[in-house]
JSON list of C-alpha atoms in Angstrom, two decimals:
[
{"chain": "J", "resi": 1, "resn": "UNK", "atom": "CA", "xyz": [118.43, 203.74, 44.13]},
{"chain": "J", "resi": 2, "resn": "UNK", "atom": "CA", "xyz": [117.69, 205.91, 47.15]},
{"chain": "J", "resi": 3, "resn": "UNK", "atom": "CA", "xyz": [120.55, 208.10, 48.29]},
{"chain": "J", "resi": 4, "resn": "UNK", "atom": "CA", "xyz": [120.88, 210.14, 51.43]},
{"chain": "J", "resi": 5, "resn": "UNK", "atom": "CA", "xyz": [122.59, 213.45, 50.56]},
{"chain": "J", "resi": 6, "resn": "UNK", "atom": "CA", "xyz": [123.49, 216.74, 52.09]},
{"chain": "J", "resi": 7, "resn": "UNK", "atom": "CA", "xyz": [123.78, 218.76, 48.90]},
{"chain": "J", "resi": 8, "resn": "UNK", "atom": "CA", "xyz": [122.80, 218.85, 45.27]},
{"chain": "J", "resi": 9, "resn": "UNK", "atom": "CA", "xyz": [124.61, 220.31, 42.27]},
{"chain": "J", "resi": 10, "resn": "UNK", "atom": "CA", "xyz": [123.54, 220.38, 38.63]},
{"chain": "J", "resi": 11, "resn": "UNK", "atom": "CA", "xyz": [126.42, 217.98, 37.89]},
{"chain": "J", "resi": 12, "resn": "UNK", "atom": "CA", "xyz": [124.52, 215.27, 39.77]},
{"chain": "J", "resi": 13, "resn": "UNK", "atom": "CA", "xyz": [121.94, 215.05, 37.02]},
{"chain": "J", "resi": 14, "resn": "UNK", "atom": "CA", "xyz": [123.33, 215.90, 33.62]},
{"chain": "J", "resi": 15, "resn": "UNK", "atom": "CA", "xyz": [120.54, 214.56, 31.34]},
{"chain": "J", "resi": 16, "resn": "UNK", "atom": "CA", "xyz": [118.62, 217.64, 30.13]},
{"chain": "J", "resi": 17, "resn": "UNK", "atom": "CA", "xyz": [115.50, 215.49, 29.69]},
{"chain": "J", "resi": 18, "resn": "UNK", "atom": "CA", "xyz": [115.24, 214.97, 33.45]},
{"chain": "J", "resi": 19, "resn": "UNK", "atom": "CA", "xyz": [113.21, 217.29, 35.64]},
{"chain": "J", "resi": 20, "resn": "UNK", "atom": "CA", "xyz": [114.03, 217.56, 39.33]},
{"chain": "J", "resi": 21, "resn": "UNK", "atom": "CA", "xyz": [111.10, 217.67, 41.78]},
{"chain": "J", "resi": 22, "resn": "UNK", "atom": "CA", "xyz": [111.81, 218.71, 45.40]},
{"chain": "J", "resi": 23, "resn": "UNK", "atom": "CA", "xyz": [109.23, 217.92, 48.08]},
{"chain": "J", "resi": 24, "resn": "UNK", "atom": "CA", "xyz": [109.91, 219.28, 51.58]},
{"chain": "J", "resi": 25, "resn": "UNK", "atom": "CA", "xyz": [109.29, 216.84, 54.49]},
{"chain": "J", "resi": 26, "resn": "UNK", "atom": "CA", "xyz": [109.46, 217.20, 58.26]},
{"chain": "J", "resi": 27, "resn": "UNK", "atom": "CA", "xyz": [112.21, 215.75, 60.45]},
{"chain": "J", "resi": 28, "resn": "UNK", "atom": "CA", "xyz": [109.77, 213.16, 61.76]},
{"chain": "J", "resi": 29, "resn": "UNK", "atom": "CA", "xyz": [108.89, 212.12, 58.15]},
{"chain": "J", "resi": 30, "resn": "UNK", "atom": "CA", "xyz": [112.58, 211.98, 57.32]},
{"chain": "J", "resi": 31, "resn": "UNK", "atom": "CA", "xyz": [113.28, 209.66, 60.27]},
{"chain": "J", "resi": 32, "resn": "UNK", "atom": "CA", "xyz": [110.33, 207.42, 59.34]},
{"chain": "J", "resi": 33, "resn": "UNK", "atom": "CA", "xyz": [111.61, 207.11, 55.77]},
{"chain": "J", "resi": 34, "resn": "UNK", "atom": "CA", "xyz": [115.12, 206.30, 56.98]},
{"chain": "J", "resi": 35, "resn": "UNK", "atom": "CA", "xyz": [113.65, 203.48, 59.11]},
{"chain": "J", "resi": 36, "resn": "UNK", "atom": "CA", "xyz": [111.52, 202.08, 56.27]},
{"chain": "J", "resi": 37, "resn": "UNK", "atom": "CA", "xyz": [113.76, 202.06, 53.24]},
{"chain": "J", "resi": 38, "resn": "UNK", "atom": "CA", "xyz": [117.13, 200.82, 52.05]},
{"chain": "J", "resi": 39, "resn": "UNK", "atom": "CA", "xyz": [119.36, 203.76, 51.14]},
{"chain": "J", "resi": 40, "resn": "UNK", "atom": "CA", "xyz": [123.00, 204.46, 50.33]},
{"chain": "J", "resi": 41, "resn": "UNK", "atom": "CA", "xyz": [124.68, 207.26, 52.21]},
{"chain": "J", "resi": 42, "resn": "UNK", "atom": "CA", "xyz": [126.19, 210.11, 50.12]},
{"chain": "J", "resi": 43, "resn": "UNK", "atom": "CA", "xyz": [126.65, 212.34, 53.16]},
{"chain": "J", "resi": 44, "resn": "UNK", "atom": "CA", "xyz": [129.91, 214.25, 52.77]},
{"chain": "J", "resi": 45, "resn": "UNK", "atom": "CA", "xyz": [130.55, 215.49, 56.30]},
{"chain": "J", "resi": 46, "resn": "UNK", "atom": "CA", "xyz": [131.49, 213.29, 59.26]},
{"chain": "J", "resi": 47, "resn": "UNK", "atom": "CA", "xyz": [129.78, 215.52, 61.86]},
{"chain": "J", "resi": 48, "resn": "UNK", "atom": "CA", "xyz": [126.54, 215.54, 59.92]},
{"chain": "J", "resi": 49, "resn": "UNK", "atom": "CA", "xyz": [126.62, 211.72, 59.50]},
{"chain": "J", "resi": 50, "resn": "UNK", "atom": "CA", "xyz": [127.13, 211.33, 63.23]},
{"chain": "J", "resi": 51, "resn": "UNK", "atom": "CA", "xyz": [124.25, 213.76, 63.98]},
{"chain": "J", "resi": 52, "resn": "UNK", "atom": "CA", "xyz": [121.88, 211.90, 61.60]},
{"chain": "J", "resi": 53, "resn": "UNK", "atom": "CA", "xyz": [122.94, 208.57, 63.18]},
{"chain": "J", "resi": 54, "resn": "UNK", "atom": "CA", "xyz": [121.96, 209.95, 66.60]},
{"chain": "J", "resi": 55, "resn": "UNK", "atom": "CA", "xyz": [118.54, 211.26, 65.63]},
{"chain": "J", "resi": 56, "resn": "UNK", "atom": "CA", "xyz": [117.58, 208.27, 63.47]},
{"chain": "J", "resi": 57, "resn": "UNK", "atom": "CA", "xyz": [119.14, 205.46, 65.49]},
{"chain": "J", "resi": 58, "resn": "UNK", "atom": "CA", "xyz": [120.55, 204.08, 62.24]},
{"chain": "J", "resi": 59, "resn": "UNK", "atom": "CA", "xyz": [124.25, 203.91, 61.32]},
{"chain": "J", "resi": 60, "resn": "UNK", "atom": "CA", "xyz": [124.91, 206.57, 58.70]},
{"chain": "J", "resi": 61, "resn": "UNK", "atom": "CA", "xyz": [128.43, 206.87, 57.39]},
{"chain": "J", "resi": 62, "resn": "UNK", "atom": "CA", "xyz": [130.30, 209.73, 55.68]},
{"chain": "J", "resi": 63, "resn": "UNK", "atom": "CA", "xyz": [130.50, 208.63, 52.08]},
{"chain": "J", "resi": 64, "resn": "UNK", "atom": "CA", "xyz": [131.44, 211.14, 49.43]},
{"chain": "J", "resi": 65, "resn": "UNK", "atom": "CA", "xyz": [129.98, 209.88, 46.14]},
{"chain": "J", "resi": 66, "resn": "UNK", "atom": "CA", "xyz": [129.87, 211.27, 42.64]},
{"chain": "J", "resi": 67, "resn": "UNK", "atom": "CA", "xyz": [126.22, 210.80, 41.61]},
{"chain": "J", "resi": 68, "resn": "UNK", "atom": "CA", "xyz": [124.70, 210.90, 38.20]},
{"chain": "J", "resi": 69, "resn": "UNK", "atom": "CA", "xyz": [120.99, 210.64, 38.96]},
{"chain": "J", "resi": 70, "resn": "UNK", "atom": "CA", "xyz": [118.52, 209.03, 36.60]},
{"chain": "J", "resi": 71, "resn": "UNK", "atom": "CA", "xyz": [114.73, 208.62, 36.48]},
{"chain": "J", "resi": 72, "resn": "UNK", "atom": "CA", "xyz": [114.72, 205.82, 39.04]},
{"chain": "J", "resi": 73, "resn": "UNK", "atom": "CA", "xyz": [116.76, 207.57, 41.68]},
{"chain": "J", "resi": 74, "resn": "UNK", "atom": "CA", "xyz": [115.46, 209.34, 44.75]},
{"chain": "J", "resi": 75, "resn": "UNK", "atom": "CA", "xyz": [117.48, 211.62, 47.02]},
{"chain": "J", "resi": 76, "resn": "UNK", "atom": "CA", "xyz": [116.67, 212.09, 50.75]},
{"chain": "J", "resi": 77, "resn": "UNK", "atom": "CA", "xyz": [118.10, 215.56, 51.03]},
{"chain": "J", "resi": 78, "resn": "UNK", "atom": "CA", "xyz": [119.34, 217.09, 54.25]},
{"chain": "J", "resi": 79, "resn": "UNK", "atom": "CA", "xyz": [120.30, 220.80, 53.90]},
{"chain": "J", "resi": 80, "resn": "UNK", "atom": "CA", "xyz": [121.58, 223.29, 56.44]},
{"chain": "J", "resi": 81, "resn": "UNK", "atom": "CA", "xyz": [119.93, 226.60, 57.23]},
{"chain": "J", "resi": 82, "resn": "UNK", "atom": "CA", "xyz": [122.83, 229.07, 57.23]},
{"chain": "J", "resi": 83, "resn": "UNK", "atom": "CA", "xyz": [126.47, 228.26, 57.93]},
{"chain": "J", "resi": 84, "resn": "UNK", "atom": "CA", "xyz": [128.08, 226.40, 60.74]},
{"chain": "J", "resi": 85, "resn": "UNK", "atom": "CA", "xyz": [131.48, 226.85, 62.34]},
{"chain": "J", "resi": 86, "resn": "UNK", "atom": "CA", "xyz": [134.45, 224.90, 60.93]},
{"chain": "J", "resi": 87, "resn": "UNK", "atom": "CA", "xyz": [134.00, 221.90, 63.26]},
{"chain": "J", "resi": 88, "resn": "UNK", "atom": "CA", "xyz": [130.28, 221.76, 64.18]},
{"chain": "J", "resi": 89, "resn": "UNK", "atom": "CA", "xyz": [129.00, 219.86, 67.19]},
{"chain": "J", "resi": 90, "resn": "UNK", "atom": "CA", "xyz": [125.76, 217.93, 67.66]},
{"chain": "J", "resi": 91, "resn": "UNK", "atom": "CA", "xyz": [124.01, 220.87, 69.31]},
{"chain": "J", "resi": 92, "resn": "UNK", "atom": "CA", "xyz": [124.84, 223.16, 66.38]},
{"chain": "J", "resi": 93, "resn": "UNK", "atom": "CA", "xyz": [122.86, 221.00, 63.90]},
{"chain": "J", "resi": 94, "resn": "UNK", "atom": "CA", "xyz": [119.77, 220.69, 66.12]},
{"chain": "J", "resi": 95, "resn": "UNK", "atom": "CA", "xyz": [116.89, 222.62, 64.54]},
{"chain": "J", "resi": 96, "resn": "UNK", "atom": "CA", "xyz": [118.99, 223.93, 61.70]},
{"chain": "J", "resi": 97, "resn": "UNK", "atom": "CA", "xyz": [118.30, 221.28, 59.04]},
{"chain": "J", "resi": 98, "resn": "UNK", "atom": "CA", "xyz": [115.75, 221.11, 56.27]},
{"chain": "J", "resi": 99, "resn": "UNK", "atom": "CA", "xyz": [114.64, 217.78, 54.82]},
{"chain": "J", "resi": 100, "resn": "UNK", "atom": "CA", "xyz": [113.25, 216.93, 51.43]},
{"chain": "J", "resi": 101, "resn": "UNK", "atom": "CA", "xyz": [112.64, 214.10, 48.98]},
{"chain": "J", "resi": 102, "resn": "UNK", "atom": "CA", "xyz": [114.01, 214.79, 45.54]},
{"chain": "J", "resi": 103, "resn": "UNK", "atom": "CA", "xyz": [112.80, 212.70, 42.61]},
{"chain": "J", "resi": 104, "resn": "UNK", "atom": "CA", "xyz": [113.46, 212.89, 38.92]},
{"chain": "J", "resi": 105, "resn": "UNK", "atom": "CA", "xyz": [110.99, 212.69, 36.05]},
{"chain": "J", "resi": 106, "resn": "UNK", "atom": "CA", "xyz": [111.32, 212.63, 32.28]},
{"chain": "J", "resi": 107, "resn": "UNK", "atom": "CA", "xyz": [110.50, 215.99, 30.77]},
{"chain": "J", "resi": 108, "resn": "UNK", "atom": "CA", "xyz": [108.09, 216.11, 27.86]},
{"chain": "J", "resi": 109, "resn": "UNK", "atom": "CA", "xyz": [108.71, 218.36, 24.87]},
{"chain": "J", "resi": 110, "resn": "UNK", "atom": "CA", "xyz": [106.02, 220.66, 26.28]},
{"chain": "J", "resi": 111, "resn": "UNK", "atom": "CA", "xyz": [107.96, 220.92, 29.58]},
{"chain": "J", "resi": 112, "resn": "UNK", "atom": "CA", "xyz": [111.16, 221.78, 27.71]},
{"chain": "J", "resi": 113, "resn": "UNK", "atom": "CA", "xyz": [109.38, 224.38, 25.55]},
{"chain": "J", "resi": 114, "resn": "UNK", "atom": "CA", "xyz": [107.83, 225.96, 28.67]},
{"chain": "J", "resi": 115, "resn": "UNK", "atom": "CA", "xyz": [111.23, 226.08, 30.38]},
{"chain": "J", "resi": 116, "resn": "UNK", "atom": "CA", "xyz": [112.74, 227.81, 27.35]},
{"chain": "J", "resi": 117, "resn": "UNK", "atom": "CA", "xyz": [109.89, 230.32, 27.26]},
{"chain": "J", "resi": 118, "resn": "UNK", "atom": "CA", "xyz": [110.46, 231.12, 30.97]},
{"chain": "J", "resi": 119, "resn": "UNK", "atom": "CA", "xyz": [114.14, 231.68, 30.27]},
{"chain": "J", "resi": 120, "resn": "UNK", "atom": "CA", "xyz": [113.27, 234.05, 27.41]},
{"chain": "J", "resi": 121, "resn": "UNK", "atom": "CA", "xyz": [110.76, 235.90, 29.63]},
{"chain": "J", "resi": 122, "resn": "UNK", "atom": "CA", "xyz": [113.44, 236.34, 32.30]},
{"chain": "J", "resi": 123, "resn": "UNK", "atom": "CA", "xyz": [115.94, 237.67, 29.67]},
{"chain": "J", "resi": 124, "resn": "UNK", "atom": "CA", "xyz": [113.28, 240.12, 28.44]},
{"chain": "J", "resi": 125, "resn": "UNK", "atom": "CA", "xyz": [112.55, 241.34, 31.95]},
{"chain": "J", "resi": 126, "resn": "UNK", "atom": "CA", "xyz": [109.04, 239.87, 32.02]},
{"chain": "J", "resi": 127, "resn": "UNK", "atom": "CA", "xyz": [109.19, 238.21, 35.42]}
]
């Protein structure tokens, strides 16, 4: 499933065997993807849903979902640069969003061992 999201937390992918891969894209690429795929909105803020509807020409609804991502899921991620006022307007979003495609892969035992080694290196101050 492809989800359109405005945030990611570790609780959205609880399987430790899954590796998250984040690939930045441009606003133009984001709009093209929105036009060429079927997605489910998981946008949690009404003003952002309205803004995305305007720039893409597609109806995007506010739809707070609890996601548990698996290997087959893809997230079209929209994230804000900085903070907005309490009730942002269309103009306040313009030029302040980052876009990315997030996909999930199975981790191999080698991936897991390398991750554990990096954690140990950080704990030992070797970073």
